[in-house]
Amino acid sequence: MTKRLLVFALMLAGTAAAFAQTSELSVEKIMKDPKWMGNFPSAVYWGNDSQNIYFDYNPEANESDSLYRININHPEKILKVSASEEKELVPRRGDFNADRSRKVYSENGNLFLYVSANRKKKELLDLPGRIENPQFLADETKVAFQIEDNAFIYNLKAGTVLQLTHIDKQGASRKNSEKKLSAKDQFLEDENLELLEVVQERKEKNESSEAYRNAIKDEPDYTFYLEGKDLGDLTVSPNAKFVTFNVIERERGKNTEVPNYVDASGYTVDLPARSKVGDMKYSAEMVLYQIEKDTALQIDFSGLPGISKLPDYAADYPERDWKETPRQVIPNSVYFSENGENAIINVRSTDNKDRWIVALDLETGKLETLDHQRDEAWLAGPGVGYTYYGYQTMGWLPDNKNIYFQSEESGYSHLYILNTQNGKKKDLTKGDFEVFDPFISNDKKHWYLTTSEVDPGERHFYRMPLMGGKMEKLTSMTGNNDVSLSPDEKFMAVYHSYINQPWELYLKETGSNSEAKQLTSGQSAEFKQYNWREPEIIRFQAEDGAMVPARLYVPEENAKNGAAVVFVHGAGYLQNAHKWWSSYFREYMFNNLLTDLGYTVIDIDYRGSAGYGRDWRTGIYRHMGGKDLSDQVDGVKYLIEKYDIDPEKVGIYGGSYGGFITLMGMFTQPETFKAGAALRSVTDWAHYNHGYTSNILNEPSEDPIAYRRSSPIYFAEGLEGDLLIAHGMVDTNVHFQDVVRLAQRLIELHKDNWEMAVYPVENHGFVEPSSWTDEYSRILKLFNESLLGK
């Protein structure tokens, strides 16, 4: 690699062509507009009539996808949905009644009713405010909905509207709204009243009139004042007797401004971006509004078990005065039973180490803890959800006494039910696999769910009795089977892909014995010309004895060059050593090109990756660049031992989290990695966002040890091999500031074996084919020069 401190010039796109002549692939080909690969469906969903499957598609290679449909009675025809037809479609969102004969939904801020029998929609309400979140109440003659910060009920028979709550966002209570005059203004008023008799008389008259009006007017409706705070999670009970909501106060801290140097205006324009970890201050108070009593109760969470427990990492800071005081919590939505008589709340601590599922007494507002989980790292996993974002699987069974939820209690995310009357809990699924997106069938007798029971790298769809029992496997194709069930549950639209085959759409009857019929076939002739590899899924042993999953690409014997490249996927909590088409499709194709050129390539689901349970997920707690990096090193050792790789010819590359690992590898494992390409990489975790980072490393002011040992910028002096840094200048996720600070650090350390490529128009996820081509041409050039001496 040419030695230089900093390079901001762009490389010509054709640099790598000379090295790719032995392959059918080239960087230019695989990094161009993905349309060259073909036309593949996305965003699959069913029409309400269970007759049509809708999806985004682009057979005409237009600038963007359009909506298409396939009628199940004529599955050979793929029809484009006209603008007029699309306008008449009933949105997917909304709420069906129990027998699914009617559906209420909001469109353009108005309330609509869809009748399944005649497939007609009717506008019910057009009000000045925007109608949102309509839902049938228990007797199905009324519909609850929200306008701004208040709950309303529409009577379907009478056609009347009733306002349930009176919540005032900007207003303040009478006590808080009374303004006290300043000393100066009070002096002026007193002086005026003393000197001018008429002014004094008029003031006394006005005060008397106001007192009379207050005495004779009707008692006002109870009003809850938000006092400038935000309202969230407004929920009406199915019997319309209760309303719950959160009063939210946010302080996001100081945002980073990301300068855009190539704005169309010709001026540098600052793009608003996120704040940094530790800056996000968020509190939520839950209120129970009792309609019949016309009163509101604030729910007290301070007595939850374990709410004052100190984190284990407090032991690393004995000099601090740690106090066991109740931590702040975030109550998520209230879940009412179908009859509206019972309610549970999902409550999370703001540090995301505790989750409580509590029963709410609707008469007193008191709480009873039904289930409590604590994780000294952080709570997450499929269906478990997150403190600030929700996404938890939770609700009531039709019997109005059992609740369901997902939990990692066993080490893997499984589906549980719990009897709220006797406290008995039962795991409906169990084993070393995970459950995804369970939901209850229309007849309330079964669950439908997706699991990884067959293999961590496969996803299949199942049906299971409501109270547990044998799971009936409804899909059979190896890979990922992402199923959309028709509203009548008779058919499944299966969105399927395999390891070397992009996503296509299939149709299958909802039964274990029926065959899936392929509906789309989108690969282009050009894409089919190349024999895309099916990398082997392997497991190698890590230094702590864990068996680490990986994709392995091995070149033909006569092409081997003795060099290896480690690809590190991004996102941290993401799975890539699986049997379906990767979201990293460009990197998959690049790995094929590298293998054609003789490189052995390994793609590792390191500690912190998704799909392998709680211990794998939290293996990076308080030390990013610990086990997640040692897994990469152990993968290299495996290649050296099993595939005759030259230890002096190992490179590493990846983007985002993969870029971070690349930097840590180059800085702390120079004996392992001789060259690395760090793309859009985090260099200092104290500069990343709050929601992601605080889970793994806590907050910088609370746990500085975790940040110091996890941030590459502190280890830059260890750089020995050749390093390429590539980053988009308008990256609003991992800010360009990250690599600017690292560049200055490398300059001060007198390192001269690195270079930087910058991309002025690119955000975190690159868009322009020219940028992708330039970036990966540089990566290929780096490996060829540094590892092979070409």
GROMACS .gro file of C-alpha atoms in nm, residues 258-583:
model
  326
  258VAL     CA    1  -2.361   1.700   1.031
  259PRO     CA    2  -2.238   1.943   0.761
  260ASN     CA    3  -2.343   1.871   0.403
  261TYR     CA    4  -2.073   2.020   0.179
  262VAL     CA    5  -2.247   1.934  -0.150
  263ASP     CA    6  -2.592   2.080  -0.096
  264ALA     CA    7  -2.764   2.194  -0.417
  265SER     CA    8  -2.767   2.550  -0.286
  266GLY     CA    9  -2.390   2.573  -0.310
  267TYR     CA   10  -2.373   2.647   0.063
  268THR     CA   11  -2.269   2.417   0.343
  269VAL     CA   12  -2.591   2.309   0.515
  270ASP     CA   13  -2.605   2.149   0.858
  271LEU     CA   14  -2.811   1.829   0.879
  272PRO     CA   15  -2.978   1.763   1.216
  273ALA     CA   16  -2.858   1.440   1.372
  274ARG     CA   17  -2.887   1.250   1.697
  275SER     CA   18  -2.744   1.329   2.037
  276LYS     CA   19  -2.478   1.111   2.200
  277VAL     CA   20  -2.511   0.831   2.452
  278GLY     CA   21  -2.596   0.962   2.798
  279ASP     CA   22  -2.776   1.269   2.664
  280MET     CA   23  -3.121   1.113   2.640
  281LYS     CA   24  -3.337   1.198   2.939
  282TYR     CA   25  -3.679   1.034   2.924
  283SER     CA   26  -3.940   0.991   3.192
  284ALA     CA   27  -4.296   0.860   3.174
  285GLU     CA   28  -4.576   0.866   3.425
  286MET     CA   29  -4.878   0.641   3.372
  287VAL     CA   30  -5.227   0.769   3.440
  288LEU     CA   31  -5.544   0.563   3.486
  289TYR     CA   32  -5.854   0.765   3.402
  290GLN     CA   33  -6.173   0.620   3.553
  291ILE     CA   34  -6.461   0.735   3.331
  292GLU     CA   35  -6.752   0.675   3.568
  293LYS     CA   36  -6.575   0.842   3.860
  294ASP     CA   37  -6.445   1.119   3.634
  295THR     CA   38  -6.108   1.107   3.802
  296ALA     CA   39  -5.747   1.018   3.725
  297LEU     CA   40  -5.499   0.814   3.927
  298GLN     CA   41  -5.124   0.829   3.880
  299ILE     CA   42  -4.976   0.481   3.898
  300ASP     CA   43  -4.696   0.437   4.150
  301PHE     CA   44  -4.420   0.199   4.037
  302SER     CA   45  -4.174   0.273   4.318
  303GLY     CA   46  -4.262  -0.047   4.507
  304LEU     CA   47  -4.178  -0.293   4.229
  305PRO     CA   48  -3.953  -0.578   4.354
  306GLY     CA   49  -3.586  -0.516   4.282
  307ILE     CA   50  -3.643  -0.160   4.159
  308SER     CA   51  -3.368  -0.026   4.388
  309LYS     CA   52  -3.111  -0.295   4.308
  310LEU     CA   53  -2.769  -0.164   4.214
  311PRO     CA   54  -2.606  -0.296   3.896
  312ASP     CA   55  -2.326  -0.548   3.942
  313TYR     CA   56  -2.079  -0.314   3.771
  314ALA     CA   57  -2.109  -0.081   4.072
  315ALA     CA   58  -1.850  -0.308   4.238
  316ASP     CA   59  -1.591  -0.175   3.990
  317TYR     CA   60  -1.633   0.174   4.133
  318PRO     CA   61  -1.596   0.137   4.513
  319GLU     CA   62  -1.501   0.503   4.550
  320ARG     CA   63  -1.852   0.615   4.457
  321ASP     CA   64  -2.133   0.662   4.703
  322TRP     CA   65  -2.388   0.424   4.549
  323LYS     CA   66  -2.739   0.453   4.694
  324GLU     CA   67  -3.018   0.201   4.656
  325THR     CA   68  -3.301   0.425   4.543
  326PRO     CA   69  -3.591   0.340   4.309
  327ARG     CA   70  -3.481   0.361   3.947
  328GLN     CA   71  -3.685   0.530   3.681
  329VAL     CA   72  -3.913   0.305   3.476
  330ILE     CA   73  -4.092   0.329   3.142
  331PRO     CA   74  -4.442   0.176   3.145
  332ASN     CA   75  -4.539   0.054   2.800
  333SER     CA   76  -4.897   0.016   2.680
  334VAL     CA   77  -5.166  -0.125   2.907
  335TYR     CA   78  -5.316  -0.453   2.783
  336PHE     CA   79  -5.684  -0.493   2.871
  337SER     CA   80  -5.858  -0.831   2.873
  338GLU     CA   81  -6.125  -0.873   2.607
  339ASN     CA   82  -6.404  -0.800   2.856
  340GLY     CA   83  -6.224  -0.485   2.978
  341GLU     CA   84  -6.228  -0.595   3.342
  342ASN     CA   85  -5.859  -0.678   3.384
  343ALA     CA   86  -5.537  -0.508   3.279
  344ILE     CA   87  -5.166  -0.574   3.277
  345ILE     CA   88  -4.875  -0.339   3.215
  346ASN     CA   89  -4.532  -0.413   3.071
  347VAL     CA   90  -4.286  -0.203   3.273
  348ARG     CA   91  -3.915  -0.160   3.196
  349SER     CA   92  -3.640   0.009   3.394
  350THR     CA   93  -3.471   0.287   3.200
  351ASP     CA   94  -3.138   0.103   3.228
  352ASN     CA   95  -3.312  -0.193   3.056
  353LYS     CA   96  -3.201  -0.444   3.319
  354ASP     CA   97  -3.547  -0.522   3.460
  355ARG     CA   98  -3.890  -0.602   3.321
  356TRP     CA   99  -4.200  -0.636   3.532
  357ILE     CA  100  -4.536  -0.763   3.410
  358VAL     CA  101  -4.785  -0.627   3.659
  359ALA     CA  102  -5.159  -0.656   3.709
  360LEU     CA  103  -5.334  -0.319   3.746
  361ASP     CA  104  -5.629  -0.293   3.984
  362LEU     CA  105  -5.866  -0.074   3.784
  363GLU     CA  106  -6.051   0.050   4.091
  364THR     CA  107  -5.757   0.142   4.314
  365GLY     CA  108  -5.465   0.180   4.073
  366LYS     CA  109  -5.257  -0.061   4.281
  367LEU     CA  110  -5.016  -0.310   4.123
  368GLU     CA  111  -4.943  -0.680   4.164
  369THR     CA  112  -4.626  -0.821   4.011
  370LEU     CA  113  -4.697  -1.128   3.799
  371ASP     CA  114  -4.353  -1.180   3.645
  372HIS     CA  115  -4.016  -1.014   3.701
  373GLN     CA  116  -3.706  -1.065   3.492
  374ARG     CA  117  -3.366  -0.916   3.552
  375ASP     CA  118  -3.062  -0.933   3.327
  376GLU     CA  119  -2.739  -0.781   3.454
  377ALA     CA  120  -2.652  -0.713   3.092
  378TRP     CA  121  -2.971  -0.596   2.919
  379LEU     CA  122  -3.311  -0.738   2.833
  380ALA     CA  123  -3.388  -0.800   2.466
  381GLY     CA  124  -3.430  -1.090   2.225
  382PRO     CA  125  -3.717  -1.176   1.987
  383GLY     CA  126  -4.052  -1.064   2.126
  384VAL     CA  127  -3.903  -0.935   2.452
  385GLY     CA  128  -3.883  -0.574   2.333
  386TYR     CA  129  -3.686  -0.270   2.442
  387THR     CA  130  -3.732  -0.002   2.706
  388TYR     CA  131  -3.786   0.297   2.476
  389TYR     CA  132  -3.914   0.123   2.164
  390GLY     CA  133  -4.156  -0.151   2.275
  391TYR     CA  134  -4.196  -0.436   2.019
  392GLN     CA  135  -4.285  -0.688   2.291
  393THR     CA  136  -4.513  -0.988   2.235
  394MET     CA  137  -4.785  -0.963   2.501
  395GLY     CA  138  -5.160  -0.987   2.552
  396TRP     CA  139  -5.455  -1.183   2.689
  397LEU     CA  140  -5.598  -1.519   2.596
  398PRO     CA  141  -5.975  -1.529   2.522
  399ASP     CA  142  -6.052  -1.666   2.872
  400ASN     CA  143  -5.975  -1.322   3.023
  401LYS     CA  144  -5.753  -1.477   3.290
  402ASN     CA  145  -5.439  -1.603   3.112
  403ILE     CA  146  -5.183  -1.368   2.964
  404TYR     CA  147  -4.911  -1.450   2.713
  405PHE     CA  148  -4.564  -1.307   2.662
  406GLN     CA  149  -4.215  -1.394   2.542
  407SER     CA  150  -3.919  -1.434   2.773
  408GLU     CA  151  -3.552  -1.537   2.763
  409GLU     CA  152  -3.588  -1.700   3.104
  410SER     CA  153  -3.458  -2.033   2.968
  411GLY     CA  154  -3.176  -1.868   2.774
  412TYR     CA  155  -3.376  -1.859   2.449
  413SER     CA  156  -3.679  -1.649   2.365
  414HIS     CA  157  -3.990  -1.863   2.412
  415LEU     CA  158  -4.365  -1.819   2.442
  416TYR     CA  159  -4.523  -1.834   2.789
  417ILE     CA  160  -4.870  -1.810   2.936
  418LEU     CA  161  -4.945  -1.708   3.296
  419ASN     CA  162  -5.268  -1.746   3.491
  420THR     CA  163  -5.336  -1.408   3.657
  421GLN     CA  164  -5.564  -1.570   3.916
  422ASN     CA  165  -5.324  -1.829   4.058
  423GLY     CA  166  -4.988  -1.707   3.924
  424LYS     CA  167  -4.902  -2.033   3.748
  425LYS     CA  168  -4.671  -1.993   3.448
  426LYS     CA  169  -4.624  -2.237   3.162
  427ASP     CA  170  -4.377  -2.239   2.874
  428LEU     CA  171  -4.562  -2.326   2.555
  429THR     CA  172  -4.237  -2.369   2.363
  430LYS     CA  173  -3.901  -2.491   2.490
  431GLY     CA  174  -3.560  -2.590   2.359
  432ASP     CA  175  -3.240  -2.438   2.221
  433PHE     CA  176  -3.417  -2.230   1.959
  434GLU     CA  177  -3.608  -1.903   1.936
  435VAL     CA  178  -3.968  -1.804   1.865
  436PHE     CA  179  -4.069  -1.516   1.639
  437ASP     CA  180  -4.396  -1.324   1.592
  438PRO     CA  181  -4.655  -1.558   1.752
  439PHE     CA  182  -5.023  -1.467   1.706
  440ILE     CA  183  -5.358  -1.629   1.785
  441SER     CA  184  -5.577  -1.781   1.513
  442ASN     CA  185  -5.917  -1.638   1.419
  443ASP     CA  186  -6.100  -1.920   1.598
  444LYS     CA  187  -5.893  -1.857   1.915
  445LYS     CA  188  -5.790  -2.225   1.926
  446HIS     CA  189  -5.434  -2.212   1.790
  447TRP     CA  190  -5.113  -2.019   1.774
  448TYR     CA  191  -4.929  -1.943   1.454
  449LEU     CA  192  -4.559  -1.881   1.504
  450THR     CA  193  -4.220  -1.888   1.336
  451THR     CA  194  -3.923  -2.064   1.500
  452SER     CA  195  -3.563  -2.169   1.442
  453GLU     CA  196  -3.625  -2.518   1.583
  454VAL     CA  197  -3.499  -2.698   1.271
  455ASP     CA  198  -3.170  -2.506   1.266
  456PRO     CA  199  -3.047  -2.164   1.385
  457GLY     CA  200  -2.999  -2.079   1.018
  458GLU     CA  201  -3.355  -2.166   0.910
  459ARG     CA  202  -3.699  -2.019   0.977
  460HIS     CA  203  -4.021  -2.221   0.953
  461PHE     CA  204  -4.387  -2.149   1.021
  462TYR     CA  205  -4.592  -2.359   1.266
  463ARG     CA  206  -4.938  -2.405   1.414
  464MET     CA  207  -4.979  -2.505   1.780
  465PRO     CA  208  -5.276  -2.555   2.018
  466LEU     CA  209  -5.359  -2.246   2.222
  467MET     CA  210  -5.269  -2.398   2.559
  468GLY     CA  211  -4.961  -2.571   2.423
  469GLY     CA  212  -4.885  -2.903   2.260
  470LYS     CA  213  -4.724  -3.040   1.946
  471MET     CA  214  -4.621  -2.783   1.687
  472GLU     CA  215  -4.736  -2.862   1.333
  473LYS     CA  216  -4.475  -2.751   1.079
  474LEU     CA  217  -4.646  -2.574   0.786
  475THR     CA  218  -4.344  -2.491   0.566
  476SER     CA  219  -4.080  -2.720   0.421
  477MET     CA  220  -3.843  -2.522   0.195
  478THR     CA  221  -3.490  -2.490   0.336
  479GLY     CA  222  -3.395  -2.132   0.412
  480ASN     CA  223  -3.619  -1.855   0.542
  481ASN     CA  224  -3.998  -1.886   0.511
  482ASP     CA  225  -4.151  -1.550   0.598
  483VAL     CA  226  -4.525  -1.628   0.598
  484SER     CA  227  -4.815  -1.387   0.553
  485LEU     CA  228  -5.135  -1.570   0.643
  486SER     CA  229  -5.450  -1.485   0.448
  487PRO     CA  230  -5.724  -1.316   0.658
  488ASP     CA  231  -5.938  -1.632   0.635
  489GLU     CA  232  -5.626  -1.839   0.725
  490LYS     CA  233  -5.677  -2.078   0.434
  491PHE     CA  234  -5.362  -1.979   0.243
  492MET     CA  235  -5.008  -1.870   0.312
  493ALA     CA  236  -4.808  -1.626   0.103
  494VAL     CA  237  -4.454  -1.751   0.162
  495TYR     CA  238  -4.173  -1.504   0.108
  496HIS     CA  239  -3.878  -1.741   0.069
  497SER     CA  240  -3.508  -1.729  -0.008
  498TYR     CA  241  -3.213  -1.963   0.007
  499ILE     CA  242  -2.848  -1.894   0.075
  500ASN     CA  243  -2.762  -1.824  -0.291
  501GLN     CA  244  -3.111  -1.740  -0.422
  502PRO     CA  245  -3.281  -1.403  -0.364
  503TRP     CA  246  -3.634  -1.369  -0.230
  504GLU     CA  247  -3.930  -1.498  -0.429
  505LEU     CA  248  -4.301  -1.533  -0.356
  506TYR     CA  249  -4.481  -1.867  -0.314
  507LEU     CA  250  -4.840  -1.970  -0.243
  508LYS     CA  251  -4.934  -2.260  -0.020
  509GLU     CA  252  -5.249  -2.391   0.141
  510THR     CA  253  -5.237  -2.374   0.519
  511GLY     CA  254  -5.161  -2.739   0.575
  512SER     CA  255  -4.847  -2.938   0.637
  513ASN     CA  256  -4.887  -3.169   0.334
  514SER     CA  257  -4.954  -2.921   0.055
  515GLU     CA  258  -4.682  -2.808  -0.185
  516ALA     CA  259  -4.573  -2.446  -0.220
  517LYS     CA  260  -4.625  -2.302  -0.569
  518GLN     CA  261  -4.372  -2.045  -0.689
  519LEU     CA  262  -4.542  -1.727  -0.808
  520THR     CA  263  -4.247  -1.503  -0.904
  521SER     CA  264  -3.914  -1.574  -1.071
  522GLY     CA  265  -3.714  -1.257  -1.091
  523GLN     CA  266  -3.348  -1.344  -1.150
  524SER     CA  267  -3.208  -1.174  -1.459
  525ALA     CA  268  -3.027  -1.372  -1.727
  526GLU     CA  269  -2.707  -1.189  -1.636
  527PHE     CA  270  -2.742  -1.284  -1.268
  528LYS     CA  271  -2.805  -1.648  -1.357
  529GLN     CA  272  -2.491  -1.669  -1.569
  530TYR     CA  273  -2.271  -1.684  -1.261
  531ASN     CA  274  -2.270  -1.994  -1.041
  532TRP     CA  275  -2.323  -1.826  -0.704
  533ARG     CA  276  -2.161  -2.023  -0.427
  534GLU     CA  277  -2.345  -2.194  -0.148
  535PRO     CA  278  -2.101  -2.125   0.136
  536GLU     CA  279  -2.068  -2.402   0.389
  537ILE     CA  280  -2.220  -2.334   0.732
  538ILE     CA  281  -1.959  -2.446   0.984
  539ARG     CA  282  -1.893  -2.420   1.356
  540PHE     CA  283  -1.546  -2.378   1.500
  541GLN     CA  284  -1.437  -2.382   1.863
  542ALA     CA  285  -1.358  -2.050   2.031
  543GLU     CA  286  -1.099  -2.006   2.304
  544ASP     CA  287  -1.369  -2.035   2.574
  545GLY     CA  288  -1.509  -2.357   2.426
  546ALA     CA  289  -1.810  -2.204   2.251
  547MET     CA  290  -1.891  -2.332   1.903
  548VAL     CA  291  -1.904  -2.031   1.672
  549PRO     CA  292  -2.120  -2.040   1.354
  550ALA     CA  293  -1.980  -1.906   1.028
  551ARG     CA  294  -2.019  -1.906   0.653
  552LEU     CA  295  -1.710  -2.043   0.479
  553TYR     CA  296  -1.610  -1.975   0.116
  554VAL     CA  297  -1.333  -2.205  -0.007
  555PRO     CA  298  -1.168  -2.153  -0.350
  556GLU     CA  299  -1.090  -2.427  -0.597
  557GLU     CA  300  -0.764  -2.603  -0.516
  558ASN     CA  301  -0.587  -2.470  -0.825
  559ALA     CA  302  -0.693  -2.112  -0.742
  560LYS     CA  303  -0.586  -2.098  -0.376
  561ASN     CA  304  -0.341  -1.821  -0.294
  562GLY     CA  305  -0.287  -1.903   0.075
  563ALA     CA  306  -0.459  -1.581   0.186
  564ALA     CA  307  -0.775  -1.539   0.390
  565VAL     CA  308  -1.024  -1.256   0.441
  566VAL     CA  309  -1.258  -1.218   0.737
  567PHE     CA  310  -1.586  -1.038   0.666
  568VAL     CA  311  -1.755  -0.890   0.974
  569HIS     CA  312  -2.126  -0.818   0.946
  570GLY     CA  313  -2.265  -0.497   1.094
  571ALA     CA  314  -2.545  -0.410   1.337
  572GLY     CA  315  -2.398  -0.621   1.616
  573TYR     CA  316  -2.727  -0.796   1.692
  574LEU     CA  317  -2.778  -0.943   1.346
  575GLN     CA  318  -2.743  -1.292   1.199
  576ASN     CA  319  -2.558  -1.363   0.876
  577ALA     CA  320  -2.435  -1.725   0.896
  578HIS     CA  321  -2.774  -1.849   0.789
  579LYS     CA  322  -2.931  -2.036   0.497
  580TRP     CA  323  -3.120  -1.749   0.334
  581TRP     CA  324  -3.031  -1.458   0.106
  582SER     CA  325  -2.827  -1.211   0.303
  583SER     CA  326  -2.920  -0.847   0.350
   0.00000   0.00000   0.00000
